[in-house]
mmCIF file of C-alpha atoms in Angstrom:
data_model
loop_
_atom_site.group_PDB
_atom_site.id
_atom_site.type_symbol
_atom_site.label_atom_id
_atom_site.label_comp_id
_atom_site.label_asym_id
_atom_site.label_seq_id
_atom_site.Cartn_x
_atom_site.Cartn_y
_atom_site.Cartn_z
ATOM 1 C CA MET A 1135 108.313 83.841 114.990
ATOM 2 C CA HIS A 1136 107.494 87.428 114.226
ATOM 3 C CA ALA A 1137 105.764 89.647 116.767
ATOM 4 C CA ASP A 1138 102.979 90.672 114.380
ATOM 5 C CA GLY A 1139 101.857 87.130 113.542
ATOM 6 C CA PRO A 1140 102.902 83.681 112.435
ATOM 7 C CA PRO A 1141 106.071 83.316 110.353
ATOM 8 C CA PRO A 1142 105.979 82.752 106.607
ATOM 9 C CA ALA A 1143 105.416 79.276 105.205
ATOM 10 C CA TYR A 1144 108.366 76.888 105.026
ATOM 11 C CA ALA A 1145 109.976 77.077 101.616
ATOM 12 C CA GLN A 1146 113.561 75.921 102.111
ATOM 13 C CA ALA A 1147 113.761 72.283 101.027
ATOM 14 C CA VAL A 1148 117.385 71.330 101.641
ATOM 15 C CA LEU A 1149 120.369 72.366 103.696
ATOM 16 C CA ARG A 1150 122.500 74.810 101.755
ATOM 17 C CA ILE A 1151 125.974 75.757 102.913
ATOM 18 C CA THR A 1152 128.438 78.384 101.692
ATOM 19 C CA ASP A 1153 131.515 76.961 99.973
ATOM 20 C CA ALA A 1154 134.393 79.110 101.261
ATOM 21 C CA ARG A 1155 136.319 78.481 98.028
ATOM 22 C CA THR A 1156 133.714 80.186 95.842
ATOM 23 C CA GLY A 1157 131.598 82.159 98.291
ATOM 24 C CA GLU A 1158 128.516 80.542 96.745
ATOM 25 C CA PRO A 1159 125.850 78.471 98.508
ATOM 26 C CA VAL A 1160 125.654 74.814 97.511
ATOM 27 C CA GLU A 1161 123.499 71.888 98.538
ATOM 28 C CA ALA A 1162 125.114 70.102 101.457
ATOM 29 C CA ALA A 1163 123.566 66.820 100.285
ATOM 30 C CA PRO A 1164 122.891 67.081 96.532
ATOM 31 C CA ALA A 1165 121.990 63.400 96.145
ATOM 32 C CA ARG A 1166 118.822 62.504 97.980
ATOM 33 C CA ARG A 1167 119.645 59.931 100.681
ATOM 34 C CA GLY A 1168 123.219 59.803 99.354
ATOM 35 C CA LEU A 1169 126.037 59.397 101.860
ATOM 36 C CA THR A 1170 127.639 62.702 102.887
ATOM 37 C CA ARG A 1171 131.089 62.816 104.473
ATOM 38 C CA VAL A 1172 131.722 65.526 107.054
ATOM 39 C CA GLU A 1173 135.472 65.774 107.683
ATOM 40 C CA ALA A 1174 136.694 68.056 110.456
ATOM 41 C CA HIS A 1175 140.291 69.293 110.138
ATOM 42 C CA ALA A 1176 141.428 70.184 113.651
ATOM 43 C CA SER A 1177 144.592 69.740 115.706
ATOM 44 C CA GLY A 1178 145.436 70.723 119.229
ATOM 45 C CA LEU A 1179 143.227 71.491 122.191
ATOM 46 C CA ASP A 1180 142.217 75.134 121.911
ATOM 47 C CA PRO A 1181 138.886 76.993 121.674
ATOM 48 C CA THR A 1182 139.111 77.397 117.878
ATOM 49 C CA ALA A 1183 139.589 73.663 117.321
ATOM 50 C CA LEU A 1184 136.681 72.945 119.637
ATOM 51 C CA ARG A 1185 134.480 75.444 117.789
ATOM 52 C CA LEU A 1186 135.402 73.759 114.528
ATOM 53 C CA LEU A 1187 134.279 70.373 115.865
ATOM 54 C CA LEU A 1188 131.064 71.966 117.118
ATOM 55 C CA VAL A 1189 130.299 73.291 113.629
ATOM 56 C CA ALA A 1190 130.964 69.824 112.203
ATOM 57 C CA ASP A 1191 128.665 68.340 114.848
ATOM 58 C CA LEU A 1192 125.898 70.777 113.870
ATOM 59 C CA LEU A 1193 126.323 69.856 110.214
ATOM 60 C CA VAL A 1194 125.963 66.176 111.050
ATOM 61 C CA ARG A 1195 122.870 66.829 113.160
ATOM 62 C CA ALA A 1196 121.239 69.035 110.507
ATOM 63 C CA LEU A 1197 121.900 66.515 107.751
ATOM 64 C CA GLU A 1198 120.538 63.645 109.826
ATOM 65 C CA LEU A 1199 117.419 65.636 110.687
ATOM 66 C CA GLY A 1200 116.879 65.957 106.941
ATOM 67 C CA GLY A 1201 117.247 62.204 106.468
ATOM 68 C CA THR A 1202 120.778 62.216 105.004
ATOM 69 C CA PRO A 1203 123.192 59.450 106.062
ATOM 70 C CA VAL A 1204 126.449 60.961 107.330
ATOM 71 C CA TRP A 1205 129.991 59.692 107.821
ATOM 72 C CA SER A 1206 131.863 61.987 110.235
ATOM 73 C CA LEU A 1207 135.658 62.042 110.467
ATOM 74 C CA LEU A 1208 138.341 63.940 112.378
ATOM 75 C CA THR A 1209 141.673 64.628 110.688
ATOM 76 C CA GLY A 1210 144.565 66.238 112.568
ATOM 77 C CA GLU A 1211 148.168 65.828 113.592
ATOM 78 C CA HIS A 1212 148.475 66.360 117.345
ATOM 79 C CA GLU A 1213 146.650 66.342 120.693
ATOM 80 C CA GLN A 1214 143.764 64.370 119.204
ATOM 81 C CA PRO A 1215 142.935 62.410 122.404
ATOM 82 C CA GLU A 1216 142.716 65.643 124.401
ATOM 83 C CA LEU A 1217 140.599 67.307 121.721
ATOM 84 C CA ARG A 1218 138.255 64.331 121.540
ATOM 85 C CA ALA A 1219 137.826 64.330 125.321
ATOM 86 C CA ALA A 1220 136.974 68.039 125.333
ATOM 87 C CA ALA A 1221 134.540 67.488 122.463
ATOM 88 C CA ARG A 1222 132.734 64.777 124.434
ATOM 89 C CA ALA A 1223 132.395 67.147 127.393
ATOM 90 C CA LEU A 1224 130.831 69.706 125.058
ATOM 91 C CA GLY A 1225 128.221 67.207 123.837
ATOM 92 C CA ILE A 1226 129.868 66.700 120.445
ATOM 93 C CA ARG A 1227 129.251 63.211 119.131
ATOM 94 C CA PRO A 1228 132.299 61.031 118.307
ATOM 95 C CA PHE A 1229 134.140 61.306 114.994
ATOM 96 C CA GLU A 1230 135.937 58.434 113.332
ATOM 97 C CA ASP A 1231 139.658 58.758 112.700
ATOM 98 C CA GLY A 1232 140.281 60.279 109.284
ATOM 99 C CA GLY A 1233 144.061 59.829 109.386
ATOM 100 C CA ASP A 1234 144.011 56.616 107.368
ATOM 101 C CA LEU A 1235 141.241 57.673 105.004
ATOM 102 C CA GLY A 1236 141.617 56.234 101.538
ATOM 103 C CA SER A 1237 139.344 56.926 98.622
ATOM 104 C CA GLY A 1238 136.208 56.922 100.760
ATOM 105 C CA LEU A 1239 133.065 54.876 100.361
ATOM 106 C CA GLY A 1240 131.583 56.449 97.268
ATOM 107 C CA GLU A 1241 130.010 59.318 99.168
ATOM 108 C CA ALA A 1242 127.840 61.712 97.163
ATOM 109 C CA GLN A 1243 129.241 64.810 98.873
ATOM 110 C CA VAL A 1244 132.247 65.756 101.014
ATOM 111 C CA LEU A 1245 132.104 68.694 103.429
ATOM 112 C CA HIS A 1246 135.505 69.790 104.764
ATOM 113 C CA VAL A 1247 135.177 71.796 107.988
ATOM 114 C CA ALA A 1248 138.441 73.687 108.464
ATOM 115 C CA PRO A 1249 139.871 76.844 110.074
ATOM 116 C CA ALA A 1250 139.414 79.980 108.015
ATOM 117 C CA GLY A 1251 142.633 80.424 106.049
ATOM 118 C CA GLY A 1252 144.036 77.255 107.588
ATOM 119 C CA ALA A 1253 144.130 73.609 106.500
ATOM 120 C CA GLU A 1254 144.553 72.832 102.824
ATOM 121 C CA THR A 1255 141.803 70.590 101.494
ATOM 122 C CA THR A 1256 141.031 69.273 98.042
ATOM 123 C CA GLY A 1257 137.711 68.330 96.524
ATOM 124 C CA GLY A 1258 134.295 68.718 98.029
ATOM 125 C CA VAL A 1259 132.927 71.792 99.793
ATOM 126 C CA LEU A 1260 134.994 73.896 102.196
ATOM 127 C CA VAL A 1261 133.173 75.101 105.319
ATOM 128 C CA ALA A 1262 135.379 77.718 106.982
ATOM 129 C CA VAL A 1263 135.247 78.413 110.720
ATOM 130 C CA ALA A 1264 136.485 81.699 112.172
ATOM 131 C CA PRO A 1265 138.821 81.749 115.195
ATOM 132 C CA VAL A 1266 137.982 82.043 118.881
ATOM 133 C CA ASP A 1267 139.771 84.548 121.087
ATOM 134 C CA SER A 1268 139.882 83.339 124.688
ATOM 135 C CA PRO A 1269 141.772 85.800 126.900
ATOM 136 C CA THR A 1270 141.976 83.556 129.964
ATOM 137 C CA ALA A 1271 143.778 80.460 128.662
ATOM 138 C CA ALA A 1272 144.820 78.591 125.556
ATOM 139 C CA ALA A 1273 142.717 75.568 126.543
ATOM 140 C CA PRO A 1274 138.922 75.999 126.537
ATOM 141 C CA ASP A 1275 137.107 76.474 129.846
ATOM 142 C CA LEU A 1276 135.063 73.286 130.283
ATOM 143 C CA SER A 1277 133.828 74.021 133.803
ATOM 144 C CA ASP A 1278 130.352 74.660 132.358
ATOM 145 C CA PRO A 1279 130.237 72.935 128.949
ATOM 146 C CA GLY A 1280 126.626 73.878 128.265
ATOM 147 C CA ALA A 1281 127.387 77.574 128.645
ATOM 148 C CA LEU A 1282 130.455 77.249 126.434
ATOM 149 C CA ARG A 1283 128.445 75.444 123.760
ATOM 150 C CA LEU A 1284 125.723 78.119 123.815
ATOM 151 C CA ALA A 1285 128.281 80.943 123.699
ATOM 152 C CA LEU A 1286 129.843 79.413 120.575
ATOM 153 C CA LEU A 1287 126.451 78.724 118.979
ATOM 154 C CA SER A 1288 125.371 82.329 119.420
ATOM 155 C CA HIS A 1289 127.649 83.593 116.626
ATOM 156 C CA ALA A 1290 127.739 82.832 112.923
ATOM 157 C CA ARG A 1291 130.581 80.420 112.236
ATOM 158 C CA ASP A 1292 132.334 82.841 109.836
ATOM 159 C CA LEU A 1293 132.601 85.563 112.496
ATOM 160 C CA PRO A 1294 135.350 85.593 115.146
ATOM 161 C CA VAL A 1295 134.200 84.978 118.718
ATOM 162 C CA ARG A 1296 135.655 86.408 121.907
ATOM 163 C CA LEU A 1297 135.090 84.152 124.913
ATOM 164 C CA ASP A 1298 135.517 86.202 128.051
ATOM 165 C CA ALA A 1299 133.950 85.894 131.491
ATOM 166 C CA GLU A 1300 131.064 88.217 130.596
ATOM 167 C CA VAL A 1301 130.114 86.252 127.486
ATOM 168 C CA LEU A 1302 130.189 82.936 129.325
ATOM 169 C CA GLU A 1303 128.183 84.320 132.236
ATOM 170 C CA GLU A 1304 125.496 85.618 129.879
ATOM 171 C CA ALA A 1305 125.300 82.212 128.183
ATOM 172 C CA ARG A 1306 125.154 80.501 131.567
ATOM 173 C CA GLY A 1307 122.213 82.665 132.625
ATOM 174 C CA THR A 1308 120.306 82.147 129.366
ATOM 175 C CA LEU A 1309 120.789 78.392 129.488
ATOM 176 C CA ALA A 1310 119.658 78.151 133.105
ATOM 177 C CA HIS A 1311 116.589 80.253 132.309
ATOM 178 C CA TRP A 1312 115.628 78.155 129.284
ATOM 179 C CA ARG A 1313 116.122 74.866 131.118
ATOM 180 C CA GLY A 1314 113.949 76.137 133.951
ATOM 181 C CA SER A 1315 111.265 77.307 131.535
ATOM 182 C CA VAL A 1316 111.276 73.973 129.685
ATOM 183 C CA ALA A 1317 110.938 72.105 132.989
ATOM 184 C CA GLY A 1318 107.919 74.263 133.855
ATOM 185 C CA TRP A 1319 106.279 73.857 130.436
ATOM 186 C CA ALA A 1320 106.718 70.085 130.664
ATOM 187 C CA ARG A 1321 104.094 70.060 133.434
ATOM 188 C CA GLN A 1322 101.432 71.154 130.957
ATOM 189 C CA PRO A 1323 99.635 68.920 128.437
ATOM 190 C CA SER A 1324 101.788 68.315 125.372
ATOM 191 C CA ARG A 1325 100.887 70.165 122.185
ATOM 192 C CA PRO A 1326 102.516 69.750 118.765
ATOM 193 C CA VAL A 1327 105.082 72.165 117.440
ATOM 194 C CA PRO A 1328 103.080 74.591 115.280
ATOM 195 C CA ASP A 1329 103.793 74.020 111.598
ATOM 196 C CA ALA A 1330 104.802 77.643 111.113
ATOM 197 C CA VAL A 1331 107.260 77.477 114.002
ATOM 198 C CA ARG A 1332 108.800 74.230 112.792
ATOM 199 C CA ALA A 1333 109.106 75.818 109.351
ATOM 200 C CA GLU A 1334 110.901 78.871 110.688
ATOM 201 C CA LEU A 1335 113.362 76.774 112.661
ATOM 202 C CA ARG A 1336 114.206 74.562 109.692
ATOM 203 C CA THR A 1337 114.403 77.517 107.325
ATOM 204 C CA ALA A 1338 116.970 79.081 109.672
ATOM 205 C CA TRP A 1339 119.264 76.088 110.045
ATOM 206 C CA GLU A 1340 118.944 75.012 106.422
ATOM 207 C CA ASP A 1341 120.007 78.510 105.333
ATOM 208 C CA ASP A 1342 123.781 78.115 105.710
ATOM 209 C CA LEU A 1343 123.377 76.603 109.182
ATOM 210 C CA ASN A 1344 122.119 79.865 110.667
ATOM 211 C CA VAL A 1345 122.085 78.747 114.295
ATOM 212 C CA PRO A 1346 121.961 82.291 115.765
ATOM 213 C CA GLU A 1347 118.605 82.706 114.014
ATOM 214 C CA VAL A 1348 117.416 79.409 115.499
ATOM 215 C CA LEU A 1349 118.218 80.831 118.937
ATOM 216 C CA ARG A 1350 116.322 84.031 118.100
ATOM 217 C CA VAL A 1351 113.283 81.981 117.067
ATOM 218 C CA LEU A 1352 113.356 80.223 120.434
ATOM 219 C CA GLY A 1353 113.511 83.590 122.161
ATOM 220 C CA ARG A 1354 110.354 84.659 120.332
ATOM 221 C CA VAL A 1355 108.594 81.357 120.991
ATOM 222 C CA GLU A 1356 109.068 81.865 124.725
ATOM 223 C CA THR A 1357 106.819 84.939 124.764
ATOM 224 C CA TRP A 1358 104.589 84.478 121.703
ATOM 225 C CA PRO A 1359 101.002 85.234 122.828
ATOM 226 C CA ASP A 1360 98.404 82.447 122.908
ATOM 227 C CA LEU A 1361 100.910 79.642 122.311
ATOM 228 C CA PRO A 1362 100.196 76.783 124.752
ATOM 229 C CA ASP A 1363 103.050 75.976 127.099
ATOM 230 C CA GLY A 1364 102.934 72.371 125.892
ATOM 231 C CA ALA A 1365 103.755 73.626 122.382
ATOM 232 C CA ARG A 1366 106.594 75.772 123.727
ATOM 233 C CA PHE A 1367 108.012 72.658 125.390
ATOM 234 C CA GLU A 1368 107.832 70.565 122.213
ATOM 235 C CA THR A 1369 109.375 73.408 120.186
ATOM 236 C CA TYR A 1370 112.395 73.688 122.469
ATOM 237 C CA ALA A 1371 112.804 69.895 122.583
ATOM 238 C CA TYR A 1372 112.642 69.741 118.780
ATOM 239 C CA ALA A 1373 115.195 72.526 118.277
ATOM 240 C CA ASP A 1374 117.496 70.877 120.804
ATOM 241 C CA ARG A 1375 117.925 67.923 118.456
ATOM 242 C CA LEU A 1376 120.108 70.343 116.503
ATOM 243 C CA LEU A 1377 121.449 72.527 119.309
ATOM 244 C CA GLY A 1378 122.465 69.777 121.745
ATOM 245 C CA LEU A 1379 122.055 72.064 124.776
ATOM 246 C CA GLU A 1380 120.211 69.532 126.971
ATOM 247 C CA LEU A 1381 117.282 71.922 127.290
ATOM 248 C CA THR A 1382 115.106 69.200 128.832
ATOM 249 C CA ARG A 1383 117.715 68.262 131.452
ATOM 250 C CA ASP A 1384 115.897 69.806 134.430
ATOM 251 C CA ILE A 1385 112.480 68.212 133.845
ATOM 252 C CA GLY A 1386 111.191 66.875 137.157
ATOM 253 C CA SER A 1387 113.617 68.942 139.206
ATOM 254 C CA LEU A 1388 111.103 71.653 140.085
ATOM 255 C CA GLY A 1389 109.466 71.336 143.478
#
């Protein structure tokens, strides 16, 4: 939401994603209500693999919010149980095993989520994910999964991310602040998400899954003048269907 007034009307109709093979945006689900396969190509338990699964998770969530049926798969060669366990801790929903995938089920679209410059894929759309540099350890720090998820969400997927103590601490503080704010707003009468706000959120995530812009919209919603707190609450709860940050977790915890 812009400081000088409501955002522009919602014009983006479908999720569009950049195909890394061509550099061009394409419809993530070209056939209305047609099955879309999201296949994550990740092996090993490291921050980059976990970021890749997070991007795949966001794709699944965005497609489902638009009414598209999704079949999500994980394809990799090693440390899959460990990677799946870390993904669960991060709030990533389960993927089926893609190792024995045959010809598929007649899906209308295939989205391959793979490391930038990494796994070879054929057919469908290639969604490339940039690497994560974690100076402390090869394995991701899962001591505060919400903070880790927010830190990864705060950067466009095609840009490298450095996860150091400062970045994680900043994410931890933001998440705690937002959860506390949502818990406070929940005490007020509920109000619907303003149409213009809903439009800006969807325009952001349907424009190449621009999650950093979604987070910026939430930052503006928090302080937008004359917006009832009940509407702020519903806005954050709505956006969290995509973000998966458990923003409503602390409701009822305030004294």
